[in-house]
Structures are given as C-alpha cells and as structure tokens.
PDB file of C-alpha atoms in Angstrom:
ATOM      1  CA  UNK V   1      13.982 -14.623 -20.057  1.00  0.00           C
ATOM      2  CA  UNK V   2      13.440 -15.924 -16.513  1.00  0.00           C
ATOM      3  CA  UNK V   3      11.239 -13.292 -14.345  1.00  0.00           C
ATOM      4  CA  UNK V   4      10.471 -14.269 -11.258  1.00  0.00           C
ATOM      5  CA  UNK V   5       8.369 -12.295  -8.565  1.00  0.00           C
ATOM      6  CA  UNK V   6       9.518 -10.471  -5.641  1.00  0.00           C
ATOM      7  CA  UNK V   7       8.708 -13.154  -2.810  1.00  0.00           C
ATOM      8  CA  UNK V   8       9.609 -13.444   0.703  1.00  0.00           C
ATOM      9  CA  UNK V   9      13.138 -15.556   0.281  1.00  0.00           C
ATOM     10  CA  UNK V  10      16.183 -14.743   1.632  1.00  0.00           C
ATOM     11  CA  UNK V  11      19.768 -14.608  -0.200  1.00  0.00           C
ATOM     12  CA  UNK V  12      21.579 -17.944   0.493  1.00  0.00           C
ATOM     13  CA  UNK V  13      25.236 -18.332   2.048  1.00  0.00           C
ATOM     14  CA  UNK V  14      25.752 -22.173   2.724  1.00  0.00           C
ATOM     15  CA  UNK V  15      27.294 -25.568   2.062  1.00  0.00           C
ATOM     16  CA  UNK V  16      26.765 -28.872   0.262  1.00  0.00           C
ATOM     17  CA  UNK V  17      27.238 -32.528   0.473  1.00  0.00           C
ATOM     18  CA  UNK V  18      28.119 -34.485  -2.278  1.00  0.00           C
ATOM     19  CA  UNK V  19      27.054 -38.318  -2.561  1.00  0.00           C
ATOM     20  CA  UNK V  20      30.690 -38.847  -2.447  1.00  0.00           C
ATOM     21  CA  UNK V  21      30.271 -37.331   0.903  1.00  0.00           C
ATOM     22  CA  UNK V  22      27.970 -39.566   1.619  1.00  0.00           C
ATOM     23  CA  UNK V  23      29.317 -42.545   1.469  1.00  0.00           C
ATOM     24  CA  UNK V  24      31.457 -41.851   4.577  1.00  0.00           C
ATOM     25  CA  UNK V  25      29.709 -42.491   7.590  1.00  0.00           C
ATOM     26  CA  UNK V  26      28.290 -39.961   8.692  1.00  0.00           C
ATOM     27  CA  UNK V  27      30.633 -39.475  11.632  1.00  0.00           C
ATOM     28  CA  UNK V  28      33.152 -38.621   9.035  1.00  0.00           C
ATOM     29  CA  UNK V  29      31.509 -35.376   8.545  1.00  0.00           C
ATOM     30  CA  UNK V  30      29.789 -34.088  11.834  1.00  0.00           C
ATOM     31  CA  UNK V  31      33.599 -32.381  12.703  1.00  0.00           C
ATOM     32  CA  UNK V  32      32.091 -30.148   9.182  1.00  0.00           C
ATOM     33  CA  UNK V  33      28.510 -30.077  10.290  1.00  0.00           C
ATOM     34  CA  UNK V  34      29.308 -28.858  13.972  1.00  0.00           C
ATOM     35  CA  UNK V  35      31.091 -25.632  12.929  1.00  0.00           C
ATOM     36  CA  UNK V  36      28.103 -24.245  10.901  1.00  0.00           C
ATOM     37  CA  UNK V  37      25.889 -22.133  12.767  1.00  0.00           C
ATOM     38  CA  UNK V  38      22.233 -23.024  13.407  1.00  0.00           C
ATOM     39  CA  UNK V  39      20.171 -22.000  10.307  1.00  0.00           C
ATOM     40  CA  UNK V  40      23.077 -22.127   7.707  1.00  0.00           C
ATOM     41  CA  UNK V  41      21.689 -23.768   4.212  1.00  0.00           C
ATOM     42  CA  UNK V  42      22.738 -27.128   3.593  1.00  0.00           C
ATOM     43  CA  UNK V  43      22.528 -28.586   0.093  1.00  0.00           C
ATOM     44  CA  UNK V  44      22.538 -32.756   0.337  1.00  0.00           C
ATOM     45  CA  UNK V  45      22.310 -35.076  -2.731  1.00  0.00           C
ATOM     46  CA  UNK V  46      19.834 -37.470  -2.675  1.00  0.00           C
ATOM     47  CA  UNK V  47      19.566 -39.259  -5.802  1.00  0.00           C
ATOM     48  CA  UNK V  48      21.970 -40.020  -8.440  1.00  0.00           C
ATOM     49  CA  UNK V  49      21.506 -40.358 -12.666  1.00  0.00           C
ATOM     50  CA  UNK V  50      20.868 -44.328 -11.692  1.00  0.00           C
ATOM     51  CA  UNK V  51      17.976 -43.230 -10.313  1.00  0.00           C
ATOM     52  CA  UNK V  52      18.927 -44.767  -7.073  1.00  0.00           C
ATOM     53  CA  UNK V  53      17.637 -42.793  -4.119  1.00  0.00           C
ATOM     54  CA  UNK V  54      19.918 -42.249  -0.779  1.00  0.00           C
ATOM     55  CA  UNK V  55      16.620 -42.644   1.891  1.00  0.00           C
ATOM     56  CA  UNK V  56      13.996 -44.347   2.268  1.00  0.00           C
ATOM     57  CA  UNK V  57      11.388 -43.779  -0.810  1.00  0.00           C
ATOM     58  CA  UNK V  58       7.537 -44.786  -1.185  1.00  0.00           C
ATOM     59  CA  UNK V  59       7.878 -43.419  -4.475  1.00  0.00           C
ATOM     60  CA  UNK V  60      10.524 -45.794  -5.730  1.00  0.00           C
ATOM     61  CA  UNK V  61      12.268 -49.330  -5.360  1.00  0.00           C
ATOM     62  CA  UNK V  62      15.819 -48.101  -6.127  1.00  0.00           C
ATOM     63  CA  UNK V  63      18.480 -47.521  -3.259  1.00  0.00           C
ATOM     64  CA  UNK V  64      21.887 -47.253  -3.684  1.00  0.00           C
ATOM     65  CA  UNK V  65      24.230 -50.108  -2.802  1.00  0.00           C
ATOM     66  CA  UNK V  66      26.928 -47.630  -1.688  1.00  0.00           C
ATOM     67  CA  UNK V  67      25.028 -44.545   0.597  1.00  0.00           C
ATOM     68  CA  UNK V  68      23.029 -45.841   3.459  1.00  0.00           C
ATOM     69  CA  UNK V  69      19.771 -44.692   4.146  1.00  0.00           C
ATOM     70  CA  UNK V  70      20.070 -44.377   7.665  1.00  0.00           C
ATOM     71  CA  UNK V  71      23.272 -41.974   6.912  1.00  0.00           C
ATOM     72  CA  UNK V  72      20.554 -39.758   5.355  1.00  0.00           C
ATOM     73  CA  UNK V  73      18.262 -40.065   8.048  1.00  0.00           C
ATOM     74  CA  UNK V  74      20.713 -39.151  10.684  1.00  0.00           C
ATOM     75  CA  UNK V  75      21.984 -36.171   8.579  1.00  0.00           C
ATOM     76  CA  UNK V  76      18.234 -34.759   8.555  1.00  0.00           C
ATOM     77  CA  UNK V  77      17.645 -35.476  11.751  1.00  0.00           C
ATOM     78  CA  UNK V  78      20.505 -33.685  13.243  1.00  0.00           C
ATOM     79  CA  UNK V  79      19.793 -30.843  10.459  1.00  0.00           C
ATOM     80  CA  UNK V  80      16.187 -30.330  10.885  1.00  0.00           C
ATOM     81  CA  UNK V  81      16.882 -30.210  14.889  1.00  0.00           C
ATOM     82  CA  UNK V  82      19.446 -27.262  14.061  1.00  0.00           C
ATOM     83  CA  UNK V  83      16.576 -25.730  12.568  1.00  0.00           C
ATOM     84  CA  UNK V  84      19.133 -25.804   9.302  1.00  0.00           C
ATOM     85  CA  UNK V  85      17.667 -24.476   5.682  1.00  0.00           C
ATOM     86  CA  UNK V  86      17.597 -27.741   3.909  1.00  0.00           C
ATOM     87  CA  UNK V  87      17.971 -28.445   0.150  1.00  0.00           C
ATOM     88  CA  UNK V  88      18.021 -31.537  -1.637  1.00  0.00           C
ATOM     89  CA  UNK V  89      19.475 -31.768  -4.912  1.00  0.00           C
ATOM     90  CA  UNK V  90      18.647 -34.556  -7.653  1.00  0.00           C
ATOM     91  CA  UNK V  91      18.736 -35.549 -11.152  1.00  0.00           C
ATOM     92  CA  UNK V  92      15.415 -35.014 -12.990  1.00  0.00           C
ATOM     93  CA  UNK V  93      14.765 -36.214 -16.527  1.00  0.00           C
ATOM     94  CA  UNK V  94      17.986 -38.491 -16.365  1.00  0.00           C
ATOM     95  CA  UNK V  95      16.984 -41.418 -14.488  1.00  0.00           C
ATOM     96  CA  UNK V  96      18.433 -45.519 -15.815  1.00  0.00           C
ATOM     97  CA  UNK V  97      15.941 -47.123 -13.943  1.00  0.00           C
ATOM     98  CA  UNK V  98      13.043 -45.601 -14.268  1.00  0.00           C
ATOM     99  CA  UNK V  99      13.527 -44.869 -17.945  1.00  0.00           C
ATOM    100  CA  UNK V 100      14.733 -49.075 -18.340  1.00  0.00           C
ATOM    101  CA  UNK V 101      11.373 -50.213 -16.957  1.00  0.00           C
ATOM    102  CA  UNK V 102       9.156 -47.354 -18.282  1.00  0.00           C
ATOM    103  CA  UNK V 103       9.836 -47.128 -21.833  1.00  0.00           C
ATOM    104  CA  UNK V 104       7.037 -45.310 -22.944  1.00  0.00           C
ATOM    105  CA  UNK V 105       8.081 -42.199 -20.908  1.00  0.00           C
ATOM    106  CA  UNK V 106      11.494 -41.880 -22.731  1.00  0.00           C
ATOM    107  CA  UNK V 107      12.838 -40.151 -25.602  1.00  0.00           C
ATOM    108  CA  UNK V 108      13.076 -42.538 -28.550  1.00  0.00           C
ATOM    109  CA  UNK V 109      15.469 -42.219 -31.457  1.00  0.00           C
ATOM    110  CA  UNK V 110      14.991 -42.011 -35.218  1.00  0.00           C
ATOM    111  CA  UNK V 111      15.982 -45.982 -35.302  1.00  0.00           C
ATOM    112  CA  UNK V 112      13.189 -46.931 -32.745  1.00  0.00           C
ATOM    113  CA  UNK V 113      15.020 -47.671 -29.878  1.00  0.00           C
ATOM    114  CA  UNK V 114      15.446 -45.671 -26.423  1.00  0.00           C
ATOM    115  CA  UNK V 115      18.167 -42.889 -26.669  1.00  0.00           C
ATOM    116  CA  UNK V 116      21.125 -43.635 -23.859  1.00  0.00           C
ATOM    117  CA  UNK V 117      23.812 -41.436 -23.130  1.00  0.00           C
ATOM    118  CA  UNK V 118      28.080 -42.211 -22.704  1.00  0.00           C
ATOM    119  CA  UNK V 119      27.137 -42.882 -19.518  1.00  0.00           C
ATOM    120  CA  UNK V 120      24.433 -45.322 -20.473  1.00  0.00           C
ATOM    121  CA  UNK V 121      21.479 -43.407 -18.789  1.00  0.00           C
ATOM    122  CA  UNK V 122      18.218 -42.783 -20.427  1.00  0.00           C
ATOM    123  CA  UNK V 123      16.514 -39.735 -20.393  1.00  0.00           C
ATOM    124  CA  UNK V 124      12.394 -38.802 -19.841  1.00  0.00           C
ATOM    125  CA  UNK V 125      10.566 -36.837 -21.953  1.00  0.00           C
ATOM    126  CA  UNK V 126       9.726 -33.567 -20.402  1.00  0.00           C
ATOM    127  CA  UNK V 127       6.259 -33.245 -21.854  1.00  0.00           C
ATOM    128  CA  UNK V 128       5.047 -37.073 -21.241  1.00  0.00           C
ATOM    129  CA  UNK V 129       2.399 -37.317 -18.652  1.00  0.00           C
ATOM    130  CA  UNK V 130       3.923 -40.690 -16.645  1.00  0.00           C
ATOM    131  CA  UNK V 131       7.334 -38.836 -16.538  1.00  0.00           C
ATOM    132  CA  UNK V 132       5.781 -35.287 -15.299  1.00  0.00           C
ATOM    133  CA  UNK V 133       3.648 -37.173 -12.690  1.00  0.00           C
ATOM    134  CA  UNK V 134       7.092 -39.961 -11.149  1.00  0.00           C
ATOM    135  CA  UNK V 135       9.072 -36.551 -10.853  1.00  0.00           C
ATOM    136  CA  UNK V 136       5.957 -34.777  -8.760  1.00  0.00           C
ATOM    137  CA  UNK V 137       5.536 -38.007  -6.729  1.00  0.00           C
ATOM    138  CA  UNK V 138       9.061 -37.517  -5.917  1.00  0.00           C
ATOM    139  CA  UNK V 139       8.726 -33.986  -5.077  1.00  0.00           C
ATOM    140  CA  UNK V 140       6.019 -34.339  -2.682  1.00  0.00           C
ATOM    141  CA  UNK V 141       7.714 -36.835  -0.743  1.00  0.00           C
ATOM    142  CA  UNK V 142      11.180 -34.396  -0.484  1.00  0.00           C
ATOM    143  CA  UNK V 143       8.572 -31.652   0.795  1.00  0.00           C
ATOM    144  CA  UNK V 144       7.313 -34.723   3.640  1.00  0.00           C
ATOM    145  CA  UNK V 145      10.766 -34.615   4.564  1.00  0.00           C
ATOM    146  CA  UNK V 146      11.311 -31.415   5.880  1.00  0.00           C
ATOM    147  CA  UNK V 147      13.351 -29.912   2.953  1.00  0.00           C
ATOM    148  CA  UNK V 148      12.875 -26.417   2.383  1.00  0.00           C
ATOM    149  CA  UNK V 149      13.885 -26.186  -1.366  1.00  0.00           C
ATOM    150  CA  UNK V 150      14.766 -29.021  -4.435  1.00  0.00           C
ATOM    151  CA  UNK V 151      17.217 -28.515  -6.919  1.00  0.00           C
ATOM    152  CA  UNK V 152      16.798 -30.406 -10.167  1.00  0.00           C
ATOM    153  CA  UNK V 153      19.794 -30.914 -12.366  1.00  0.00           C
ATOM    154  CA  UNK V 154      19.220 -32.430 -16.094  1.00  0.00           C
ATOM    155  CA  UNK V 155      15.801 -30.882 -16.227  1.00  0.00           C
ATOM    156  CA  UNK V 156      16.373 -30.434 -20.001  1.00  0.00           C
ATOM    157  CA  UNK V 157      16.402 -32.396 -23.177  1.00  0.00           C
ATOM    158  CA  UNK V 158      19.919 -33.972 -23.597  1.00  0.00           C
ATOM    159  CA  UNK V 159      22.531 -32.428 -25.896  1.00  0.00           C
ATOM    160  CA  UNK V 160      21.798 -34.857 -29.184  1.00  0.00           C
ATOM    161  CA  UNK V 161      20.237 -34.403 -32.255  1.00  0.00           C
ATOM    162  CA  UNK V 162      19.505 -38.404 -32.328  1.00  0.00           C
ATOM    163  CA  UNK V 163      16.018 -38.124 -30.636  1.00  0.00           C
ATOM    164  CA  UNK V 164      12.654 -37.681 -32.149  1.00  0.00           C
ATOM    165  CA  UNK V 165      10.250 -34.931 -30.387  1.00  0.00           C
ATOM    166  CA  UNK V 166       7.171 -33.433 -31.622  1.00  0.00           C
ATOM    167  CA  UNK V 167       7.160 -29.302 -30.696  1.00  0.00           C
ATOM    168  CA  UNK V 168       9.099 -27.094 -29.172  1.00  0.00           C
ATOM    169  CA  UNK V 169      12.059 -28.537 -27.026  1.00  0.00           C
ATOM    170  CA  UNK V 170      12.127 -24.718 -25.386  1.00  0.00           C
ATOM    171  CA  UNK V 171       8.217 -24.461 -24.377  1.00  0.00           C
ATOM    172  CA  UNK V 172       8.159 -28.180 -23.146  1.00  0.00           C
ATOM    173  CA  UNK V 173      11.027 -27.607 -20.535  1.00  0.00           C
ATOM    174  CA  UNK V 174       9.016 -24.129 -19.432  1.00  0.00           C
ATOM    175  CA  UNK V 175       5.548 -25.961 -19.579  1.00  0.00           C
ATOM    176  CA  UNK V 176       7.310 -28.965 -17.683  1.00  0.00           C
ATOM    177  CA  UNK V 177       8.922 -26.473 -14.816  1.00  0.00           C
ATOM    178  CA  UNK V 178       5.352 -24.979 -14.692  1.00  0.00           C
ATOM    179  CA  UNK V 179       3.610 -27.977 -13.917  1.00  0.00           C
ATOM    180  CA  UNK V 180       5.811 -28.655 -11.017  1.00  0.00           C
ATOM    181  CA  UNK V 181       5.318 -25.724  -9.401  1.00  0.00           C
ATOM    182  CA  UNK V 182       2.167 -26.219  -9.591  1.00  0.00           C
ATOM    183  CA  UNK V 183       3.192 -29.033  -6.549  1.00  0.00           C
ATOM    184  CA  UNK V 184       5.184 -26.044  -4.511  1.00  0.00           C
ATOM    185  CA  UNK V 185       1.808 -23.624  -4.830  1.00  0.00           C
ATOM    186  CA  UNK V 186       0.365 -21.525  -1.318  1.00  0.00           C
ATOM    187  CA  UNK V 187       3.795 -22.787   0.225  1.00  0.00           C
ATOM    188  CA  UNK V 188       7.155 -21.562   1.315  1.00  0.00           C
ATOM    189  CA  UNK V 189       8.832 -24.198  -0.761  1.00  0.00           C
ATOM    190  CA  UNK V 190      11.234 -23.419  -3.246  1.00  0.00           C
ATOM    191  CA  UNK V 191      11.401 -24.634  -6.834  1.00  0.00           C
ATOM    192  CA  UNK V 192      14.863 -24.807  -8.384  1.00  0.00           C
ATOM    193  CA  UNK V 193      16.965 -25.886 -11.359  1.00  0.00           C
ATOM    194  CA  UNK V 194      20.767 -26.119 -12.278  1.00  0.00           C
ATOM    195  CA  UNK V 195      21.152 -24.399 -15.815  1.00  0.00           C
ATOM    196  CA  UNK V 196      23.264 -24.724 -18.133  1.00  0.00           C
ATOM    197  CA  UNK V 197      22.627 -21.092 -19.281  1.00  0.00           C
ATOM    198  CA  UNK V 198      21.350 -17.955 -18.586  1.00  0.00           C
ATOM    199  CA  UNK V 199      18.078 -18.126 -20.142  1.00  0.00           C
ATOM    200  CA  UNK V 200      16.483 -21.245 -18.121  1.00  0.00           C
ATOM    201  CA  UNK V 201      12.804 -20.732 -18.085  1.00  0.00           C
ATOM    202  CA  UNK V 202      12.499 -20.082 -14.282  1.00  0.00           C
ATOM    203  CA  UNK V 203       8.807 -20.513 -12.976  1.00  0.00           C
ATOM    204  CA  UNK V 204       7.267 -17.905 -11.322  1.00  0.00           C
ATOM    205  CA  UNK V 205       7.703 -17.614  -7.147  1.00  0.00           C
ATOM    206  CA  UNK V 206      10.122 -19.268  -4.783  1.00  0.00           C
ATOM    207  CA  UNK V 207      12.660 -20.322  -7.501  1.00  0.00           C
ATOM    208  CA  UNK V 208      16.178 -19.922  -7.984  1.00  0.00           C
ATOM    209  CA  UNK V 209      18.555 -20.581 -10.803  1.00  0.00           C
ATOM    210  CA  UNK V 210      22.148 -22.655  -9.742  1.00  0.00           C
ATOM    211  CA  UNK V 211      25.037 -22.579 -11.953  1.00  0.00           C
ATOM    212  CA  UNK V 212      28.281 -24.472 -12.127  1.00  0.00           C
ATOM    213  CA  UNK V 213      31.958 -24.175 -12.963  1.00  0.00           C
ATOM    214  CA  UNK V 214      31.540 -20.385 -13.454  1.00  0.00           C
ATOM    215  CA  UNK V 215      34.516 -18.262 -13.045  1.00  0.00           C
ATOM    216  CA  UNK V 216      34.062 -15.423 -10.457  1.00  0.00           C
ATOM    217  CA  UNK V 217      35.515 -12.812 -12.990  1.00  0.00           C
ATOM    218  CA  UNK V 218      31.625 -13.751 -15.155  1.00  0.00           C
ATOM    219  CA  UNK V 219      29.332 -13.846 -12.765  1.00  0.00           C
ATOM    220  CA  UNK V 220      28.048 -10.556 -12.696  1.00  0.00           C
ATOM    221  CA  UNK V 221      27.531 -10.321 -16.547  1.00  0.00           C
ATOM    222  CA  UNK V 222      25.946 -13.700 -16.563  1.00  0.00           C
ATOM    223  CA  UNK V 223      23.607 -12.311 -13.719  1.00  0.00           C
ATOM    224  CA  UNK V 224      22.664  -9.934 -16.226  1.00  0.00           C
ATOM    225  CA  UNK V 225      22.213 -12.006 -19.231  1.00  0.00           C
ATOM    226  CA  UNK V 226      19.786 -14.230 -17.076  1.00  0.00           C
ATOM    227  CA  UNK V 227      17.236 -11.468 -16.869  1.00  0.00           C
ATOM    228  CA  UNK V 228      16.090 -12.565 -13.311  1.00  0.00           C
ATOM    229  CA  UNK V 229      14.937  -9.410 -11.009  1.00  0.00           C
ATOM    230  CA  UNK V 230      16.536  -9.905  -8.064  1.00  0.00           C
ATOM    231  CA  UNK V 231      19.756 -12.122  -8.613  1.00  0.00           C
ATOM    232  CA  UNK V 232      20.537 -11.622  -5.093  1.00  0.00           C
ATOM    233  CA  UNK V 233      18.216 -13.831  -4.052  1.00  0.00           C
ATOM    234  CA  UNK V 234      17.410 -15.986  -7.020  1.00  0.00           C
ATOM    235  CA  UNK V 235      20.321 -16.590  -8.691  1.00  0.00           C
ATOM    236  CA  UNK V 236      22.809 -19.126  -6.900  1.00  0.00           C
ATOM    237  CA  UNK V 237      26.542 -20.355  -8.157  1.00  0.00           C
ATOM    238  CA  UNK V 238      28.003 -23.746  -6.715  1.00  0.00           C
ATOM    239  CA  UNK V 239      32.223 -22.888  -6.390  1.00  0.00           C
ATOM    240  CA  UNK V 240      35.190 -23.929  -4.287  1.00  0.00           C
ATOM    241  CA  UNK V 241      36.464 -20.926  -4.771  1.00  0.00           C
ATOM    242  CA  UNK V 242      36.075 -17.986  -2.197  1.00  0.00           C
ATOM    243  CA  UNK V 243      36.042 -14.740  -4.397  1.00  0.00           C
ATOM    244  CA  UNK V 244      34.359 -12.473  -3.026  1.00  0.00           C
ATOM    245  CA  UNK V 245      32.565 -11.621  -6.740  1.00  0.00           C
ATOM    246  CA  UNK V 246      29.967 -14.399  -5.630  1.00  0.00           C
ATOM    247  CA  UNK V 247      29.205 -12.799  -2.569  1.00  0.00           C
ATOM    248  CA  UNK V 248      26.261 -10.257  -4.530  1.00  0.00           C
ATOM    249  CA  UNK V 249      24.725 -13.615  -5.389  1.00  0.00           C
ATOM    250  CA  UNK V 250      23.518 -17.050  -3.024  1.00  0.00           C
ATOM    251  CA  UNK V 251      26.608 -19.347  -3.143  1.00  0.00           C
ATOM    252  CA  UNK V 252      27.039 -22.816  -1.823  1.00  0.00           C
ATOM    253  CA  UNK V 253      30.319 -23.935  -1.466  1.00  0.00           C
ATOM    254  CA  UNK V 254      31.738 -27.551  -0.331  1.00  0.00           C
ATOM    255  CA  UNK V 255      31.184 -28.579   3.337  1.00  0.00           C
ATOM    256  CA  UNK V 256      35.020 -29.714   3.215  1.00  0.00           C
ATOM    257  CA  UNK V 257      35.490 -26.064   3.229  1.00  0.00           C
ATOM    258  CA  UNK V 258      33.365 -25.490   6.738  1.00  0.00           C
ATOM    259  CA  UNK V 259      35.803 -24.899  10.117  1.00  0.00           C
TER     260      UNK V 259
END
C-alpha cells in the first residue's frame, strides 16, 4: 500500500484549467482567475497524450497547433506574481510522438509491432532507461518553471493483455515512480500521480495521490483502502461537484466554478 511520510505539505483547496480552457485566450479566463485569492492552488494542463507541449520546451519539438505558448506564459506569469501554488498536470507513459520516433522505448506486442491504443497513442515502457530519462528531462524543466507540484496521469502500463513485458508490471511502475523522485529529492517539490485505484505505489515524501470521477458518497472508504497516512494532505479528488464529503481530503475543482 502507498505510505508516505509525514512532510511539511499543506491540504489543498483549489482549481484547474483544462487544455480546453486553454485554448481561449487567455482573457477569456482572467474574470475566473481574478476572484481567487492570492495563494489558492491552481492545477494547469500542459501537455496532452500527443505529446504536444502547451509552452515553450528545450526538452521537446512538439507544440500544439491549437494552445499558444504565450497563453501559458501569461497564465504563469500572472500566477507566479500572485504568489499562486502552481501544479502542472501531464500525460506520462502515453506520449504519440515520442513513442512514433523512439521505438525502442515502447511496449511492443506479441506480433512485433508497437502497441497503439483506440486513440492511436503509443505507450513507453516504464522500466526502459530512454523513456525514464525523456520523462525526468521533462520534469526538471516544469520545476525551472516555477511549478510547485506535477501530476502525471497514465503513469501505468495500459489496460491490454496484447503487450510483451519481462517482470513484474506492479514493481516496474513503483521502481519507475521511485526513480523520479529521485529528481524532486532535498526540495519542496511535490511528486504526484492520478490513479486509477487505491493501491498506486506512492513514493515516499511530497506526493499525493489524485483520483477522478469518484462519487462523494466513496470517498472516505476509498481513503481508507489507499492506506496513505495522512489522506488529508496526500490524497486529492478532481470533482465538479461541491459535497462537502471531499472537504476531509485536497480537492480541485473546475476554474468555471471560481466567482
């Protein structure tokens, strides 16, 4: 189960901007931004399952032809001034691009080619080298930014039984996680994943587990099942929904909702 030890972070109540968001300029939202008070967390995507990245990147070629860089640019800028608790939130092992071009660092299949998903994105294999070391690259450059914490969703093997892997599927994902925090180490930075479940392997420190699309009325037994010490602080649901069941945990909730 996912122990984590006691650190000095703070239980989360905050917003977050989609890519969809995004795409507005970023005038469209500063009505939203201008109502939260100074410090609130603010979860901003900044990479989608492409792999196209919404700023500026040394670590990689691919933008996305739809969210400007600049809008990102402007949104930390004005969020960084606010002194704002910033968290950027991307796709890890599913990545098109990077898995096209780098072949070697996929997962292959049991008929030799590259294993693609219904939405035509190739995954990385947790335990490769080439894919642990593209995803740290990445890491270090969100902590250049000024973000306080990453989220990584798909930071798991996909749902198939089509690919070939050598070992234990469970231990690579906790080895992987590990390794990364490895990047986060004698820092305030926080580590953390979107699970799918309550038994994610959480690495130890500043990490939190998010969850999704989880009714209010489960919460607290899924807080349980997770195993984590203090799910106060290191447990945190994404909703629309304004129970106040979430309230015991770190919840982010749209910044359409913010007035």
């Amino acid at each position: 189960n996912a122990i984590v030890t006691e650190t000095d972070m703070e239980q989360l109540t905050g917003y977050y901007i989609s890519a969809a968001d995004l795409e507005k300029d970023i005038t469209a939202i500063r009505p939203q931004l201008e109502a939260l008070e100074p410090g609130t967390p603010v979860m901003i995507d900044v990479k989608n399952i492409k792999g196209e990245l919404f700023y500026d990147s040394a670590a990689s070629e691919y933008r996305s032809g739809t969210i400007s860089s600049k809008t990102m640019t402007e949104l930390l800028k004005y969020l960084n001034a606010g002194n704002f608790y910033t968290i950027a939130r991307m796709p890890a092992l599913r990545d098109f691009n990077f898995g096209l071009n780098n072949v070697e660092f996929g997962l292959p299949t049991r008929g030799g080619y590259l294993w693609v998903d219904s939405s035509y994105c190739y995954w990385l294999n947790p335990a490769n080298s080439g894919a642990q070391t593209f995803i740290m690259q990445q890491l270090s450059e969100i902590k250049g930014m000024g973000f306080d914490e990453v989220v990584y969703t798909e930071f798991r093997f996909p749902y198939t039984d089509q690919i070939i892997f050598e070992g234990d599927k469970d231990q690579a994902i906790a080895d992987a996680a590990d390794k990364l925090a490895t990047v986060c180490a004698n820092d305030r930075f926080c580590l953390s994943f979107t699970g799918t479940d309550a038994d994610f392997p959480l690495p130890q420190g500043n990490s939190r587990l998010y969850m999704e699309n989880v009714a209010a009325a489960n919460a607290a037994t899924l807080a349980q099942q997770t195993g984590i010490a203090d799910t106060a602080v290191h447990l945190a649901f994404l909703t629309d929904l304004h129970d106040t069941r979430f309230d015991a945990f770190c919840v982010l909730r749209p910044l359409s909702g913010a007035h």
